[in-house]
Amino acid sequence: MNNKILTTLEFPQVVKQLLPFMVTAAGKKEALALLPSTDANEVASRLVETTDGADLLRIKNGIPLPKLVDITEPLKRLQVKARLNGTELAQITQVLRASAATKNFFDDLLEEGIELRSLPQQVEQLVTIPTITKRLIQSIDPDGRINDEASSRLHGIRQLMVKTENEIHSQMSSYTHGKKAKYLSNPTVTMRNDRYVLPVQSRYRNQFGGVVHDQSASGQTLYIEPGDVVNANNRLKQAQIEERQEMIRVLAELSRLITPYRHDIANNAIILGHLDFVNAKAKLAVKQQASLPQISCNNQVALRQARHPLIDPQKVVANDIKLGGDYSTIVITGPNTGGKTITLKTLGLIQLMGQAGLFIPANENSTIGVFDNVFADIGDEQSLEQNLSTFSGHMDNVKAILEQVSGQSLVLLDELGAGTDPKEGAALAMAILDKLGTIGAKVVITTHYPELKVYGFNRSQTINASMEFNNETLKPTYKLLLGIPGQSNGIQIAQRLGISDDVINEAQSFIGDDSQDLNEMIGDLVDQRRQARERNEELQSRLAKQQSEQAELDEKLNRFAENREKLMNDARREANHQVASAKREANRIIHRLRQLETKGRVVKENELIDAQGKLNALHRDDPRLKNNKVLQKAKKRHDFHVGDQVLVKSYGQQGSLVAKRGQHKWEVAIGILKMEIDERQLEKISVKELRAQQSKQGQQASKRAVHTTQTRHTTARLDLRGKRYEQAMNELANFIDHALLNNLSPVTIIHGKGTGALRKGTQQYLAGNPRVKSFNYAAPNAGGDGATIVYF
């Protein structure tokens, strides 16, 4: 792939969009070296990696990687047996920790049954050194500081240093807080030459023995080390020297430990960087709303709603672009600033992105080819000055392209033949297109020449295209129209801008009838195409709406089927219960008849058996019970209207329907509370049942005003300790609802002390609940600030 095309199509700018998503130096280095591949297998492999990254981003929010710096130089120094410093060892430790964590992450994916295509094989190459990693973690802090646990000797030395410093501070405090404090410039202890000293006023020098280490700029203060502190300072200084020597020994030992594994560690850093690069590709795909492209073995390109990745998504115009199959050359004509050049760049840049293993900013099921090279001659041809040097520059580019192009190449030419006499330019452009067609390359060009419109119509494997132009507003829409050549709109634009009619009429007289007819024909085609597109968009909108309504109807049908089956089963059980009762009654009657027979009255046995059989026939399992009163009664229980009295089965409470919320939910008033409840949890109460309940409640006036049939055990205490914050807040809300419904007051919320998060969340919820009258901490012997008492 030639480097010039990367710059021309701004491929490096796309690569730079990956960098903000990356956390490793090795990953950024790999990204900056990214180039499109010309090998179909490698392109497919790269896209599989990106697909794995996109799957992990969707399922696990990506591969968890820490920030990793470049460890190339420290590893090179290990090769010559150098001693690394603490910071360098901390950086290498981070790579080893990340390697172990990444392997564990992918092992967990395997246990969860999440299968990936490519990345697990790469992760298997990571080398973990558990023993050495543990030693490094124990010895070196992430900031490079050597821990006390790095060696027993270092631990002992630092304990001695702490003890000595405490002794020095104790001795110094006798000066700063004792009788001699009045001789000090400032009653503080400071450091000079790594030794603890006192700031003494110079005129009181003789009040202190010891060593003078420094004096102030004015000479009024001397920094003196008292004589009785000298020995302690000497011991501290000796300990500090021993500490430095032991730290050097520890660093050398740790460096020797990892030296045999320097190649494995370097390879680990590269693999982790590659995983970081895959993460970044997946995140960029989400940002660009990009999709996985399919690969065509014969270089057919079919981009659905392709968008230029470097243009603001709110402003970019998407286009369908097809190349290959029925035609291998596209001739795009149309006015300036209509979007021709951007269309060329969009096609070329998306092709480069796909061959580099990136998802492309186009709709799903888009197809790219794998070209051995992409060539482009794209320049700003919007200037009014077209001179020979410009034409020569374009021809130099075209000459280089013709010398390198093959039948597996993609060629993009902007304003082919421009910069010279229009007749000669058009003739040269057609000859160049014929040459490229003979070679078999895929070609897209833009031009203003009307001769090329005829060329696009007459040549096989060639199709005309244009950028749509609104004849009513005389403004471009930036939509690509395949199969329709561009219309010349110069005279129309001049007329709209106010050029006098006599000039316009004379200009039109200079144009041949054939040209005018062609322009009118193209204009009609463009209008018809735009109307067809608008109609298609309208039909697509209607289709989407109908599909949504169909899905809603399907859901309603499923719920209806579920409810119908439940109602049928309930009705069947009720009918069977009634039949069983009838059978018992029939048996009683038969028994009575037999008693009558024993008293002298003759009753035939076959009559009794027939009666018994008819009664047994009433016990049926047929689910289709038509005109069944029990079934009708059950259906009426679920025919809801605003104001109906209902039983809320999940709470065992009676309420009234206030308003419908959504397809299958109702707002229900239960006493002073209002809740949104699914209608499957509701059952209508008949007037007769309501009166019976009211009568029963009247007899129980001494009890609660709202009769509660508890469906769960409700206590006056809720224990939230050990719960996650979200779970605890949900349980708290449910507990307060049940406490209100059961007239429990006060109640106790046990949230513990801990970090204080549950306590703060509990009290914030209670403060915002209008039914809470007050709340405060429990008594010291009942939990103190680890529990809250709530009054309603």
Tab-separated table of N, CA, C and O in Angstrom, residues 212-275:
chain	number	residue	atom	x	y	z
A	212	VAL	N	27.161	24.136	65.596
A	212	VAL	CA	26.424	25.065	64.733
A	212	VAL	C	26.514	24.562	63.297
A	212	VAL	O	27.613	24.422	62.750
A	213	HIS	N	25.340	24.350	62.697
A	213	HIS	CA	25.304	23.814	61.320
A	213	HIS	C	24.994	24.880	60.271
A	213	HIS	O	25.345	24.705	59.109
A	214	ASP	N	24.361	25.976	60.671
A	214	ASP	CA	23.967	26.979	59.672
A	214	ASP	C	23.550	28.234	60.419
A	214	ASP	O	23.373	28.219	61.649
A	215	GLN	N	23.386	29.331	59.677
A	215	GLN	CA	22.835	30.554	60.257
A	215	GLN	C	21.931	31.209	59.223
A	215	GLN	O	22.021	30.951	58.018
A	216	SER	N	21.046	32.061	59.690
A	216	SER	CA	20.102	32.731	58.788
A	216	SER	C	20.814	33.796	57.976
A	216	SER	O	21.968	34.178	58.291
A	217	ALA	N	20.151	34.320	56.971
A	217	ALA	CA	20.769	35.341	56.109
A	217	ALA	C	21.093	36.595	56.889
A	217	ALA	O	22.090	37.278	56.609
A	218	SER	N	20.300	36.919	57.883
A	218	SER	CA	20.542	38.119	58.679
A	218	SER	C	21.579	37.899	59.762
A	218	SER	O	22.075	38.851	60.363
A	219	GLY	N	21.919	36.652	60.048
A	219	GLY	CA	22.876	36.338	61.098
A	219	GLY	C	22.278	36.364	62.493
A	219	GLY	O	22.987	36.147	63.483
A	220	GLN	N	20.970	36.626	62.602
A	220	GLN	CA	20.317	36.707	63.899
A	220	GLN	C	19.969	35.338	64.466
A	220	GLN	O	19.688	35.209	65.660
A	221	THR	N	19.976	34.299	63.625
A	221	THR	CA	19.592	32.955	64.071
A	221	THR	C	20.677	31.970	63.696
A	221	THR	O	21.184	31.972	62.558
A	222	LEU	N	21.043	31.155	64.687
A	222	LEU	CA	21.980	30.064	64.451
A	222	LEU	C	21.249	28.738	64.586
A	222	LEU	O	20.380	28.585	65.464
A	223	TYR	N	21.534	27.789	63.690
A	223	TYR	CA	20.907	26.469	63.731
A	223	TYR	C	21.877	25.517	64.427
A	223	TYR	O	22.897	25.121	63.859
A	224	ILE	N	21.566	25.203	65.697
A	224	ILE	CA	22.482	24.482	66.571
A	224	ILE	C	21.945	23.086	66.870
A	224	ILE	O	20.748	22.909	67.153
A	225	GLU	N	22.852	22.126	66.792
A	225	GLU	CA	22.557	20.759	67.221
A	225	GLU	C	23.046	20.620	68.666
A	225	GLU	O	24.258	20.622	68.923
A	226	PRO	N	22.103	20.517	69.641
A	226	PRO	CA	22.515	20.447	71.045
A	226	PRO	C	23.430	19.255	71.293
A	226	PRO	O	23.331	18.207	70.637
A	227	GLY	N	24.309	19.408	72.260
A	227	GLY	CA	25.296	18.371	72.531
A	227	GLY	C	24.700	17.050	72.946
A	227	GLY	O	25.191	15.976	72.547
A	228	ASP	N	23.584	17.070	73.726
A	228	ASP	CA	23.004	15.805	74.169
A	228	ASP	C	22.198	15.112	73.079
A	228	ASP	O	21.644	14.037	73.300
A	229	VAL	N	22.084	15.764	71.893
A	229	VAL	CA	21.357	15.143	70.781
A	229	VAL	C	22.340	14.615	69.742
A	229	VAL	O	21.959	13.869	68.833
A	230	VAL	N	23.617	14.987	69.873
A	230	VAL	CA	24.597	14.626	68.848
A	230	VAL	C	24.697	13.114	68.682
A	230	VAL	O	24.697	12.583	67.559
A	231	ASN	N	24.769	12.394	69.772
A	231	ASN	CA	24.906	10.940	69.679
A	231	ASN	C	23.698	10.310	68.989
A	231	ASN	O	23.831	9.412	68.154
A	232	ALA	N	22.500	10.786	69.343
A	232	ALA	CA	21.281	10.241	68.707
A	232	ALA	C	21.262	10.550	67.222
A	232	ALA	O	20.895	9.709	66.381
A	233	ASN	N	21.667	11.770	66.873
A	233	ASN	CA	21.750	12.136	65.453
A	233	ASN	C	22.763	11.279	64.722
A	233	ASN	O	22.590	10.911	63.555
A	234	ASN	N	23.882	10.976	65.412
A	234	ASN	CA	24.897	10.121	64.794
A	234	ASN	C	24.341	8.720	64.535
A	234	ASN	O	24.595	8.122	63.481
A	235	ARG	N	23.599	8.199	65.522
A	235	ARG	CA	22.993	6.868	65.327
A	235	ARG	C	21.992	6.887	64.174
A	235	ARG	O	21.919	5.947	63.384
A	236	LEU	N	21.211	7.964	64.081
A	236	LEU	CA	20.244	8.083	62.986
A	236	LEU	C	20.952	8.155	61.641
A	236	LEU	O	20.537	7.521	60.662
A	237	LYS	N	22.047	8.940	61.603
A	237	LYS	CA	22.789	9.065	60.356
A	237	LYS	C	23.371	7.723	59.943
A	237	LYS	O	23.323	7.338	58.762
A	238	GLN	N	23.896	6.975	60.896
A	238	GLN	CA	24.453	5.655	60.603
A	238	GLN	C	23.369	4.717	60.097
A	238	GLN	O	23.572	3.953	59.142
A	239	ALA	N	22.180	4.774	60.723
A	239	ALA	CA	21.071	3.930	60.280
A	239	ALA	C	20.636	4.287	58.866
A	239	ALA	O	20.282	3.408	58.055
A	240	GLN	N	20.649	5.587	58.544
A	240	GLN	CA	20.262	6.010	57.200
A	240	GLN	C	21.251	5.486	56.160
A	240	GLN	O	20.865	5.084	55.057
A	241	ILE	N	22.543	5.492	56.525
A	241	ILE	CA	23.547	4.948	55.600
A	241	ILE	C	23.324	3.452	55.390
A	241	ILE	O	23.365	2.943	54.252
A	242	GLU	N	23.054	2.742	56.480
A	242	GLU	CA	22.788	1.303	56.371
A	242	GLU	C	21.512	1.040	55.572
A	242	GLU	O	21.442	0.059	54.818
A	243	GLU	N	20.529	1.912	55.742
A	243	GLU	CA	19.283	1.759	54.973
A	243	GLU	C	19.552	1.872	53.480
A	243	GLU	O	19.071	1.057	52.681
A	244	ARG	N	20.330	2.885	53.073
A	244	ARG	CA	20.635	3.060	51.652
A	244	ARG	C	21.404	1.863	51.109
A	244	ARG	O	21.133	1.392	49.993
A	245	GLN	N	22.335	1.365	51.893
A	245	GLN	CA	23.101	0.204	51.432
A	245	GLN	C	22.212	-1.024	51.280
A	245	GLN	O	22.342	-1.783	50.305
A	246	GLU	N	21.289	-1.213	52.224
A	246	GLU	CA	20.386	-2.369	52.138
A	246	GLU	C	19.409	-2.215	50.974
A	246	GLU	O	19.074	-3.187	50.294
A	247	MET	N	18.941	-0.995	50.719
A	247	MET	CA	18.051	-0.753	49.579
A	247	MET	C	18.761	-1.068	48.269
A	247	MET	O	18.176	-1.668	47.359
A	248	ILE	N	20.036	-0.668	48.170
A	248	ILE	CA	20.799	-0.973	46.954
A	248	ILE	C	20.925	-2.487	46.788
A	248	ILE	O	20.793	-3.029	45.682
A	249	ARG	N	21.179	-3.171	47.912
A	249	ARG	CA	21.299	-4.638	47.841
A	249	ARG	C	19.982	-5.275	47.407
A	249	ARG	O	19.964	-6.193	46.582
A	250	VAL	N	18.851	-4.778	47.931
A	250	VAL	CA	17.538	-5.321	47.568
A	250	VAL	C	17.260	-5.086	46.084
A	250	VAL	O	16.780	-5.986	45.371
A	251	LEU	N	17.537	-3.887	45.594
A	251	LEU	CA	17.296	-3.587	44.175
A	251	LEU	C	18.140	-4.492	43.285
A	251	LEU	O	17.677	-4.980	42.245
A	252	ALA	N	19.379	-4.725	43.680
A	252	ALA	CA	20.241	-5.602	42.888
A	252	ALA	C	19.710	-7.034	42.892
A	252	ALA	O	19.718	-7.726	41.857
A	253	GLU	N	19.243	-7.480	44.054
A	253	GLU	CA	18.717	-8.843	44.151
A	253	GLU	C	17.472	-9.014	43.284
A	253	GLU	O	17.329	-10.000	42.553
A	254	LEU	N	16.559	-8.038	43.362
A	254	LEU	CA	15.329	-8.121	42.556
A	254	LEU	C	15.651	-8.056	41.063
A	254	LEU	O	15.014	-8.737	40.250
A	255	SER	N	16.630	-7.256	40.698
A	255	SER	CA	17.028	-7.168	39.292
A	255	SER	C	17.562	-8.502	38.804
A	255	SER	O	17.271	-8.936	37.678
A	256	ARG	N	18.358	-9.162	39.638
A	256	ARG	CA	18.892	-10.482	39.251
A	256	ARG	C	17.767	-11.512	39.115
A	256	ARG	O	17.809	-12.393	38.254
A	257	LEU	N	16.739	-11.378	39.966
A	257	LEU	CA	15.637	-12.344	39.920
A	257	LEU	C	14.902	-12.302	38.581
A	257	LEU	O	14.498	-13.338	38.048
A	258	ILE	N	14.682	-11.105	38.051
A	258	ILE	CA	13.855	-10.997	36.833
A	258	ILE	C	14.681	-11.049	35.554
A	258	ILE	O	14.113	-11.153	34.463
A	259	THR	N	16.004	-10.967	35.663
A	259	THR	CA	16.837	-10.958	34.450
A	259	THR	C	16.596	-12.179	33.557
A	259	THR	O	16.478	-12.029	32.331
A	260	PRO	N	16.495	-13.416	34.069
A	260	PRO	CA	16.265	-14.564	33.174
A	260	PRO	C	14.935	-14.510	32.434
A	260	PRO	O	14.752	-15.221	31.448
A	261	TYR	N	13.989	-13.686	32.922
A	261	TYR	CA	12.650	-13.645	32.326
A	261	TYR	C	12.420	-12.373	31.514
A	261	TYR	O	11.277	-12.044	31.193
A	262	ARG	N	13.507	-11.645	31.168
A	262	ARG	CA	13.315	-10.356	30.507
A	262	ARG	C	12.635	-10.493	29.155
A	262	ARG	O	11.809	-9.644	28.781
A	263	HIS	N	12.911	-11.558	28.405
A	263	HIS	CA	12.263	-11.731	27.093
A	263	HIS	C	10.773	-12.039	27.263
A	263	HIS	O	9.941	-11.538	26.501
A	264	ASP	N	10.449	-12.873	28.252
A	264	ASP	CA	9.035	-13.180	28.508
A	264	ASP	C	8.276	-11.933	28.940
A	264	ASP	O	7.127	-11.700	28.515
A	265	ILE	N	8.922	-11.123	29.793
A	265	ILE	CA	8.259	-9.896	30.255
A	265	ILE	C	8.045	-8.931	29.094
A	265	ILE	O	6.990	-8.303	28.972
A	266	ALA	N	9.038	-8.830	28.215
A	266	ALA	CA	8.905	-7.955	27.043
A	266	ALA	C	7.767	-8.433	26.147
A	266	ALA	O	6.967	-7.623	25.639
A	267	ASN	N	7.675	-9.746	25.966
A	267	ASN	CA	6.596	-10.295	25.144
A	267	ASN	C	5.238	-10.068	25.809
A	267	ASN	O	4.243	-9.788	25.132
A	268	ASN	N	5.198	-10.186	27.143
A	268	ASN	CA	3.952	-9.899	27.863
A	268	ASN	C	3.497	-8.465	27.611
A	268	ASN	O	2.306	-8.201	27.392
A	269	ALA	N	4.446	-7.528	27.672
A	269	ALA	CA	4.097	-6.122	27.452
A	269	ALA	C	3.530	-5.915	26.052
A	269	ALA	O	2.579	-5.143	25.859
A	270	ILE	N	4.086	-6.613	25.067
A	270	ILE	CA	3.592	-6.484	23.685
A	270	ILE	C	2.175	-7.050	23.578
A	270	ILE	O	1.292	-6.447	22.951
A	271	ILE	N	1.934	-8.214	24.197
A	271	ILE	CA	0.605	-8.825	24.134
A	271	ILE	C	-0.423	-7.948	24.835
A	271	ILE	O	-1.540	-7.726	24.325
A	272	LEU	N	-0.068	-7.431	26.014
A	272	LEU	CA	-0.997	-6.551	26.735
A	272	LEU	C	-1.263	-5.288	25.926
A	272	LEU	O	-2.397	-4.784	25.900
A	273	GLY	N	-0.236	-4.761	25.252
A	273	GLY	CA	-0.442	-3.607	24.383
A	273	GLY	C	-1.378	-3.919	23.233
A	273	GLY	O	-2.217	-3.097	22.854
A	274	HIS	N	-1.258	-5.139	22.686
A	274	HIS	CA	-2.151	-5.526	21.589
A	274	HIS	C	-3.592	-5.645	22.087
A	274	HIS	O	-4.531	-5.234	21.387
A	275	LEU	N	-3.777	-6.199	23.274
A	275	LEU	CA	-5.131	-6.282	23.835
A	275	LEU	C	-5.695	-4.884	24.075
A	275	LEU	O	-6.893	-4.642	23.868
